[in-house]
XYZ file of C-alpha atoms in Angstrom:
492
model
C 25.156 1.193 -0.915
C 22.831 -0.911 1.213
C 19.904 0.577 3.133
C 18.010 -1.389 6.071
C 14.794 -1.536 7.270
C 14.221 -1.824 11.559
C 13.136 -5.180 11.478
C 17.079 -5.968 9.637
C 18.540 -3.641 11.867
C 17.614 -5.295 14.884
C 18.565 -8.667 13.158
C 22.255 -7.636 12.828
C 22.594 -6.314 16.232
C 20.841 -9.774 17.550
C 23.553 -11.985 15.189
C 26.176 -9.460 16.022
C 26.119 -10.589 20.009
C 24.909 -13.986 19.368
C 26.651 -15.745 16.532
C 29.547 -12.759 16.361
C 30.048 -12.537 20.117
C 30.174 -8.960 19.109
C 30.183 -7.096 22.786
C 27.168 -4.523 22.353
C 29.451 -2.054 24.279
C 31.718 -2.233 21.239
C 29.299 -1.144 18.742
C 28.140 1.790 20.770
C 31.620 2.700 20.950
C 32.192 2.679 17.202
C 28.884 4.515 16.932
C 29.656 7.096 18.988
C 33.273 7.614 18.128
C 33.126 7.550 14.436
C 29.601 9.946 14.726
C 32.626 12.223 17.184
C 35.120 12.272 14.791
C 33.088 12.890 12.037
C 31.419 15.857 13.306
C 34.404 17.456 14.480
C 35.722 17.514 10.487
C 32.574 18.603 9.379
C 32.321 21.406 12.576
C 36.108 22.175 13.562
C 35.425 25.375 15.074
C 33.053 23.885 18.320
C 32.765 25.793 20.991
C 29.795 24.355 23.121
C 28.201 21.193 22.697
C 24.848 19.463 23.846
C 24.319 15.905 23.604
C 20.717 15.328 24.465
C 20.454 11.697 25.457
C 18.417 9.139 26.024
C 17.850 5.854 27.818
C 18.629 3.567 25.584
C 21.292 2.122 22.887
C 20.869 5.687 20.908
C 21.724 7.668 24.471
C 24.743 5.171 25.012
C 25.901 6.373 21.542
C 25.156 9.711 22.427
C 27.228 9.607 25.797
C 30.514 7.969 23.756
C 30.205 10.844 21.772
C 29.837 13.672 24.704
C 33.232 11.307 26.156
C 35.341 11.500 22.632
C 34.320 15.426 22.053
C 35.546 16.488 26.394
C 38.740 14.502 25.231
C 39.140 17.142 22.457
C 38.993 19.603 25.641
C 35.526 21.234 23.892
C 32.745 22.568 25.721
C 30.360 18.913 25.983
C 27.538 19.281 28.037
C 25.874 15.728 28.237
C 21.661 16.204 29.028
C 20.680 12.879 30.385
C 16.968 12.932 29.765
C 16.181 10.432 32.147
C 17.400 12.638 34.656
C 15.549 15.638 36.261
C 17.324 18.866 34.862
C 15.488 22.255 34.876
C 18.091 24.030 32.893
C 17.764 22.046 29.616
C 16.195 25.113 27.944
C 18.850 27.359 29.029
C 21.241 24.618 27.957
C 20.265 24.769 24.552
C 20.449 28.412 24.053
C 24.269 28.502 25.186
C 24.901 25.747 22.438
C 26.638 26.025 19.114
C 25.773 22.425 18.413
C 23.173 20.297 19.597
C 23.505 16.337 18.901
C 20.578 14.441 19.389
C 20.767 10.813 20.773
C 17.462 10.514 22.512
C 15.521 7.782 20.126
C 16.959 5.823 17.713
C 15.483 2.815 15.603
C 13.402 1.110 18.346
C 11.021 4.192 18.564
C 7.515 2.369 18.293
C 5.166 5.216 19.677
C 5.217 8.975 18.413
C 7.393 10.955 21.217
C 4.727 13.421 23.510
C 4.847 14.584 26.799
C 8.531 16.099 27.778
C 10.087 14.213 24.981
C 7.871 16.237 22.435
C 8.468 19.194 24.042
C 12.283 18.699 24.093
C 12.244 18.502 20.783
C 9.712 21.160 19.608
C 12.502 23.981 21.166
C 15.577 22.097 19.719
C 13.278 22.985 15.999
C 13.039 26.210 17.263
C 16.100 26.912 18.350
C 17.768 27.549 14.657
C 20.943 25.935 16.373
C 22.901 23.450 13.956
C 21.872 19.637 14.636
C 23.341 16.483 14.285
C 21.006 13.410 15.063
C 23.257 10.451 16.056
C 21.593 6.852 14.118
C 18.776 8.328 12.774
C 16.642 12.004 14.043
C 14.709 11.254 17.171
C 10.731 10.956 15.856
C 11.427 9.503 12.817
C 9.989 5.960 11.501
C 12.733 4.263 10.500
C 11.255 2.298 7.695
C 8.577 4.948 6.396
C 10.348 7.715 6.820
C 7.675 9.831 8.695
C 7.923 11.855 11.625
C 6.022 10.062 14.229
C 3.427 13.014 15.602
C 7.345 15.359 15.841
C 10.872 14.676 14.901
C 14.080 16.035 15.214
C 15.001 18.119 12.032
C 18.501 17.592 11.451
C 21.166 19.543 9.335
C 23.095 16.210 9.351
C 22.898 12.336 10.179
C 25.468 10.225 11.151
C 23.703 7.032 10.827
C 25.685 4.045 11.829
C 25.891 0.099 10.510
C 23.656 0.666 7.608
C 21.714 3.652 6.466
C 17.823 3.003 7.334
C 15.316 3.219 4.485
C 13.503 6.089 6.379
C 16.325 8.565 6.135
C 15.716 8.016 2.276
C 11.831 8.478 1.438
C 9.021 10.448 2.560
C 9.865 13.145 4.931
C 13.193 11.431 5.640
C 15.429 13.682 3.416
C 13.815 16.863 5.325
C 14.528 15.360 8.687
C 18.187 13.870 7.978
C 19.779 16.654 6.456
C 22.920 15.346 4.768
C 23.750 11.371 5.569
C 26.887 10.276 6.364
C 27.596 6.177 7.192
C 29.400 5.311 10.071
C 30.991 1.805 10.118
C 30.720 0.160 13.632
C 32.190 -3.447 12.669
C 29.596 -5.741 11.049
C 30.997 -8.229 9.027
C 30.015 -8.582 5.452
C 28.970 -12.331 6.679
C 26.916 -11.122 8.852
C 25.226 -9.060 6.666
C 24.453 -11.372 3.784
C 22.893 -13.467 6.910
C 20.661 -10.998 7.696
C 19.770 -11.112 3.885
C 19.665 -7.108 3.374
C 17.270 -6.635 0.163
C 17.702 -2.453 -0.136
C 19.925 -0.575 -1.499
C 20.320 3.663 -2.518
C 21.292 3.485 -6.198
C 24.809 4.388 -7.169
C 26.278 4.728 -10.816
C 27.692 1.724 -9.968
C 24.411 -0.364 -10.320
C 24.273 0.870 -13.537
C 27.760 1.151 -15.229
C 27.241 -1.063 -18.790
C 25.336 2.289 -19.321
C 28.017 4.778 -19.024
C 30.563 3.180 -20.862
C 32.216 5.204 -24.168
C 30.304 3.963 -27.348
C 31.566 1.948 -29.875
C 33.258 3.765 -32.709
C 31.669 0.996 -35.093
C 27.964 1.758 -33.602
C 25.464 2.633 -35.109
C 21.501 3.695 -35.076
C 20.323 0.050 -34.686
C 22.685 -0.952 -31.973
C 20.818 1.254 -29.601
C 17.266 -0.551 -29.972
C 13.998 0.624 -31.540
C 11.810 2.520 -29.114
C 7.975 2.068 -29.566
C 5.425 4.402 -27.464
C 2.007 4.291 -27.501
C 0.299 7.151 -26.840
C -1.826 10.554 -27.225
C -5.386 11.689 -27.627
C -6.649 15.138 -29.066
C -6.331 17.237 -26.198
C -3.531 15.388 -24.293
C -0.752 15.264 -26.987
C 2.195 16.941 -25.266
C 2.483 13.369 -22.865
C 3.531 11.892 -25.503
C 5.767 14.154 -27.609
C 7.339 14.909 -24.743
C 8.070 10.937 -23.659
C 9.549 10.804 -27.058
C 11.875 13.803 -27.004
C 13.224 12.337 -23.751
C 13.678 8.753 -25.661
C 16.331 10.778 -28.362
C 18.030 12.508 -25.429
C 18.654 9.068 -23.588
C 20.469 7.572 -26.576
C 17.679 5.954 -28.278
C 18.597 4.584 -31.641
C 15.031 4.864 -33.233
C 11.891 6.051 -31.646
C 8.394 5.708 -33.169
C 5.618 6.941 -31.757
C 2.465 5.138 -32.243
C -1.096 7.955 -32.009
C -4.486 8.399 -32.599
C -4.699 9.030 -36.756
C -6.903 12.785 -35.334
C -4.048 13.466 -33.316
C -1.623 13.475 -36.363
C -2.489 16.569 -38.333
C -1.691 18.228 -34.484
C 2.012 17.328 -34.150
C 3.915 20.533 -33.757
C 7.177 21.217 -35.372
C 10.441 20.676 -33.846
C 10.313 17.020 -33.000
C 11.839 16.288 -36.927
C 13.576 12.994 -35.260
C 10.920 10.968 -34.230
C 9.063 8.285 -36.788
C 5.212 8.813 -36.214
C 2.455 5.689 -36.935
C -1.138 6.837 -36.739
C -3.577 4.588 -35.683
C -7.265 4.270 -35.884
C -9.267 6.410 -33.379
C -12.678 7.532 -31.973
C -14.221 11.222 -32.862
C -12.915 12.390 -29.899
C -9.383 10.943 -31.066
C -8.945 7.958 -28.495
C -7.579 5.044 -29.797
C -10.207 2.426 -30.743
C -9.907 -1.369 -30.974
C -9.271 -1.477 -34.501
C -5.468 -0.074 -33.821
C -4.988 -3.467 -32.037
C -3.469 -5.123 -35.380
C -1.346 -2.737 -36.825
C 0.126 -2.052 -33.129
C 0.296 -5.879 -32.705
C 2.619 -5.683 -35.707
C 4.434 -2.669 -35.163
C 5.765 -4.216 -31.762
C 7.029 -7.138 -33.391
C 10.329 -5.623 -34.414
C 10.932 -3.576 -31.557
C 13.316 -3.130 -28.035
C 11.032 -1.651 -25.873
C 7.510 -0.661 -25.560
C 5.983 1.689 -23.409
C 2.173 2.969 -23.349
C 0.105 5.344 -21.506
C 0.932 8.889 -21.959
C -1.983 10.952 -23.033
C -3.996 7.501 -23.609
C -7.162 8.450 -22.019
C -9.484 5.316 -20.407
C -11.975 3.721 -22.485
C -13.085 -0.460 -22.509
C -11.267 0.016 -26.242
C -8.007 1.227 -24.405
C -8.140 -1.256 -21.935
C -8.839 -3.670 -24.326
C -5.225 -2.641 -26.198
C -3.553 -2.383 -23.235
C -4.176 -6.031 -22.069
C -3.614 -7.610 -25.967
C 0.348 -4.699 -25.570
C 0.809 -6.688 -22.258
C 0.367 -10.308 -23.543
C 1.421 -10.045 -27.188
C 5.416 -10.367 -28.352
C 8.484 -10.440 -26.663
C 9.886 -6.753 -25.886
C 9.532 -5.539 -22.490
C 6.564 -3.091 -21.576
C 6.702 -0.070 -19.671
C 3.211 0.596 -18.294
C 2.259 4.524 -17.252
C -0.307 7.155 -16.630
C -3.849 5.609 -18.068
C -2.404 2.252 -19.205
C -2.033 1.868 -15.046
C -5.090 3.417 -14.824
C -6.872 1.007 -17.440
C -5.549 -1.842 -15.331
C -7.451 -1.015 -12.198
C -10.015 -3.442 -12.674
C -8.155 -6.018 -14.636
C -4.727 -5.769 -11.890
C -4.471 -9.825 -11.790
C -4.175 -10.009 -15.466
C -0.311 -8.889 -14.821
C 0.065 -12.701 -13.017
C -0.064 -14.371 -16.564
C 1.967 -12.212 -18.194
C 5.421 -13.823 -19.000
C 7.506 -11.072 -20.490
C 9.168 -8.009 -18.493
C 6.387 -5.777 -17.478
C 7.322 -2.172 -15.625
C 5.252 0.019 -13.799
C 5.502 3.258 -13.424
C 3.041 4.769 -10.888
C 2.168 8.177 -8.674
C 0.885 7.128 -5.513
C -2.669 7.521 -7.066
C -2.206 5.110 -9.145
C -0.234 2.865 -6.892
C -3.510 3.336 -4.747
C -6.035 2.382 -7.594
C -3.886 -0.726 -8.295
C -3.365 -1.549 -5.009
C -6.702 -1.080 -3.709
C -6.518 1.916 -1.027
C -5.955 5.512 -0.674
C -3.050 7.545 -2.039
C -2.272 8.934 1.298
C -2.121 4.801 2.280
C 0.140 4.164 0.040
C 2.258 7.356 1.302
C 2.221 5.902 4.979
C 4.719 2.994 3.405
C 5.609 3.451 0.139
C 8.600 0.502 0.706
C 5.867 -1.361 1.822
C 3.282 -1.222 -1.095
C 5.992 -1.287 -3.869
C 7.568 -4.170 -3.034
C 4.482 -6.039 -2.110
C 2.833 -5.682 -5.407
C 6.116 -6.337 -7.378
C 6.308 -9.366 -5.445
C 2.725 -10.402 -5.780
C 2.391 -9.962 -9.627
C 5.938 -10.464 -10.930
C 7.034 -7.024 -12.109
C 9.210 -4.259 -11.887
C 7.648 -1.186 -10.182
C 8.968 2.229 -10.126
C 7.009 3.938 -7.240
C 7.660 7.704 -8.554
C 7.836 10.424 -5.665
C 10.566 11.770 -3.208
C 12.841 9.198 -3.269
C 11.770 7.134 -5.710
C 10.985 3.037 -5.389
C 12.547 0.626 -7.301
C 11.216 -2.594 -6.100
C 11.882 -6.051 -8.311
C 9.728 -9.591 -8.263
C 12.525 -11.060 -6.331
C 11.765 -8.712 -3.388
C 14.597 -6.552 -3.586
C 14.623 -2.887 -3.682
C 16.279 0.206 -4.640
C 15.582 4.146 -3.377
C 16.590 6.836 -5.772
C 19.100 9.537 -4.572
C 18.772 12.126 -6.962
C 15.632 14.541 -7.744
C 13.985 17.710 -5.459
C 10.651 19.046 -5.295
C 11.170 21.392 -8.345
C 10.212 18.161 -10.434
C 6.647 17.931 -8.885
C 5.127 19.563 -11.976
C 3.120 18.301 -15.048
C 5.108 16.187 -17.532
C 7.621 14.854 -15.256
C 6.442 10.959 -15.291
C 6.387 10.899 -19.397
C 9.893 12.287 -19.261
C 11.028 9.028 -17.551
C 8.694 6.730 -19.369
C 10.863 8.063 -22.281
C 14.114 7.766 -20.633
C 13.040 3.963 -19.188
C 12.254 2.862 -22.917
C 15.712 3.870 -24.383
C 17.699 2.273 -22.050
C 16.057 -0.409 -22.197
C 15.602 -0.938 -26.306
C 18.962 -0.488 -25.650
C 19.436 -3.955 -23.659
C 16.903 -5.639 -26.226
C 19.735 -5.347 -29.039
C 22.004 -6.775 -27.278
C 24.887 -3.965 -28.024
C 24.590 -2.772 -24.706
C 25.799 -5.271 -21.743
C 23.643 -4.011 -19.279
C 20.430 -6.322 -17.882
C 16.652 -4.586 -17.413
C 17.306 -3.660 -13.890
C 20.360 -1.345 -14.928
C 18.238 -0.048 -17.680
C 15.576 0.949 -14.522
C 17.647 2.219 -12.069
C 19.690 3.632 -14.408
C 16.837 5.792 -15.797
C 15.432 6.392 -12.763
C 18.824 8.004 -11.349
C 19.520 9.949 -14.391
C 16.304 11.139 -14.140
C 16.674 12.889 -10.594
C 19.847 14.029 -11.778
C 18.655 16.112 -14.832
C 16.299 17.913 -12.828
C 18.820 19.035 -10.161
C 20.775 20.030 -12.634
C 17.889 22.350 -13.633
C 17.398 23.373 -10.022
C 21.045 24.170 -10.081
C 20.607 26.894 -12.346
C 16.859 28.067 -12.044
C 15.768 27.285 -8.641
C 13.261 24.762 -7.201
C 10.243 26.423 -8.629
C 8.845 27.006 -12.163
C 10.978 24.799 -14.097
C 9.499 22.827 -16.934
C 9.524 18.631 -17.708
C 11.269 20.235 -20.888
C 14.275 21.672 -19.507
C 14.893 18.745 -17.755
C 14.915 16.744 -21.413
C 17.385 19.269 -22.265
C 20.009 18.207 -19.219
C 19.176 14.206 -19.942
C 22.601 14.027 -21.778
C 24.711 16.221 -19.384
C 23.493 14.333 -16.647
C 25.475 11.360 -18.468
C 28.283 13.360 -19.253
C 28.225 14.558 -15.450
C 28.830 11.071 -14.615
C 31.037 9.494 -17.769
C 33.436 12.273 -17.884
C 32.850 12.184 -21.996
């Protein structure tokens, strides 16, 4: 499904009247019929209605809708906020529904004065909301409530979805999102040149096909990870673990030679290579040949979990990046050992993901992590753009952005999967799927392999929340749903 950012929004409706001769009365009509009939399935037992709207394109949708709901012969009492009404308080309190139409996309300013208040007691109010386009207050791009913002229990957003109702605070706003068509034509569109999209099964599909019945362990790539250090071995083991429940054919995992005598029992699958390390058990630059060699045979390699920073570490991280073939996946300290080295990624030729928190994004990026919060969109697709790579921008609603410029926000996940461990769980998951393209047994490109992780991902943890809750689960139980979460979706 394609998502748009303001500045592509306001293109279409521009081409729409222009080029399309598209009246603009006609859209709002759409809008605001299609937003009518779609509440009235969702809500069939409306009583009284408030439509609070507004001056401009959003209140025009707002007073279509107030017209389609009176023809229904229910209770619509349209609040034109432009005009002076004292009773608006009392107005709200009578209400089973309130729909909010007061600011759509063109908001450029956080809402004060009356308009802040207005909205403060619809919050308040614990009445049911629907927010017609997208909730009044809320960037449309960033997905951040502009000083206050309508919180909405649903969204009927119309054209296109907008990025904001996607990441940040967006999902907390929006409440459930439901597209309503107004007429653009797919021409128009692919003029505009829409880069976004929310990631469906469908972008990923090579991956949930059935499995040959001729398959076997080498048809699903060779996974190599490179990670660990004495006291930060779990990264790592855990990474691995996920690798196996993703479908990876072969998984070694390359670790400091102190480190070895530490692996716990249980993880019987997994092919271990210790390397040469420090006292402390960091990896020192006499593992560089023996790693050089070990990726030379292999689908995927990812490094960084449990790594630690030294000048030897960043020293093997830049020789992983530029040596062989086989796609890297870059996390935790191997981002972290790039900070000072970041335009070393422009001369690397191969496929090169990142995986980053918004700390990280920040160190690489050079500015804060709350920065790189303020427009996440933004600073992904920037820096995928700028150094040619594939960066996963890990958070509520996760970033895919591509060295083309396009972009992809993750559906799936919830805030029980803000714990420890959660980030080497996907490293895992991103290296089988894609060892899995390197073999060639498996149809799917790189960017399936990503988004594909990256959705499967979200979906193993809310399968977790599903049966423990939003708090205390661990990075482990989600391992544990990996597979289910592509059964969920195969059917086999």
């Amino acid at each position: 499904m394609r998502i748009a950012t303001r500045e592509e929004i306001l293109k279409a409706d521009q081409l729409a009247s222009t080029k399309y001769k598209i009246p603009e009365s006609l859209l709002i009509d759409k809008a605001g019929t299609g937003a009518a009939e779609v509440v009235l399935k969702k809500f069939p037992s409306l009583k009284r209605v408030l439509v609070v709207a507004g001056k401009g394109k959003n209140g025009g949708d707002g007073r279509i809708f107030a017209k389609r709901l009176k023809e229904k012969s229910i209770d619509c009492h349209l609040l034109s906020w432009f005009d002076s009404q004292n009773n608006w308080r009392q107005l709200i309190q009578d209400s089973d529904l309130i729909v909010d139409a007061l600011v759509g996309v063109g908001l450029s300013k956080p809402l004060k004065g009356s308009e802040k208040e207005l909205v403060e007691t619809i919050n308040q109010s614990c009445k049911k909301v629907v927010a017609l386009d997208i909730p009044s207050g809320l960037s449309a791009d960033q997905g951040r409530a502009c000083g206050v913002s309508i919180r909405a229990d649903l969204t009927c957003t119309f054209g296109l979805p907008k990025v904001g109702l996607y990441i940040g605070d967006g999902p907390d706003y929006a409440g459930k999102v439901v597209s309503v068509d107004i007429g653009y034509p797919s021409s128009l569109l692919d003029e505009v040149g829409i880069r976004g999209r929310v990631i469906s099964p469908e972008d990923f599909s090579s991956f949930l096909r059935p499995r040959r019945a001729d398959s076997h362990k080498g048809s699903y790539g060779h996974f190599l990870l490179v990670g660990g250090s004495t006291n930060r071995l779990g990264a790592p083991l855990m990474a691995a673990r996920a690798a196996l429940r993703t479908g990876a054919g072969l998984v070694t995992l390359a670790l400091p030679d102190r480190c070895y005598q530490k692996i716990p029992r249980g993880l019987l699958e997994v092919m271990y290579e210790p390397l040469p390390s420090s006292p402390v058990g960091r990896l020192t630059v006499k593992a560089l040949k023996p790693l050089v060699d070990l990726m030379e045979e292999m689908g995927c390699v990812a490094i960084g979990p449990g790594l630690g920073v030294t000048p030897d570490i960043r020293k093997i991280v830049l020789e992983v990046i530029k040596k062989g073939n086989s796609p890297v996946v870059l996390d935790a300290d191997a981002i972290n050992a790039l900070e000072r080295v970041v335009d070393e990624l422009r001369r690397v030729r191969k496929p090169l993901v990142l995986t980053p928190h918004p700390g990280e994004m920040g160190r690489l990026a050079g500015k804060s992590s709350a920065a790189v919060q303020e427009d996440r969109l933004g600073t992904a697709r920037d820096f995928a753009k700028r150094y040619g790579c594939h960066l996963v921008l890990k958070g509520a609603g996760t970033i895919v952005a591509t060295p083309e410029g396009d972009y992809y926000v993750n559906p799936t996940g919830n805030p029980g999967m803000a714990t420890a461990g959660m980030g080497d769980v996907l490293t895992g998951m991103l290296g089988a799927l894609i060892s899995g393209v390197s073999t060639g047994a498996m149809e799917g490109a790189l960017l399936e392999a990503i988004l594909g992780s990256v959705y499967l991902h979200g979906l193993a943890g809310d399968k977790v929340r599903g049966r423990l809750g939003d708090r205390g689960f661990l990075a482990s139980d989600v391992i544990e749903e990996i597979p289910l979460a592509f059964r969920e979706l195969t059917g086999c």
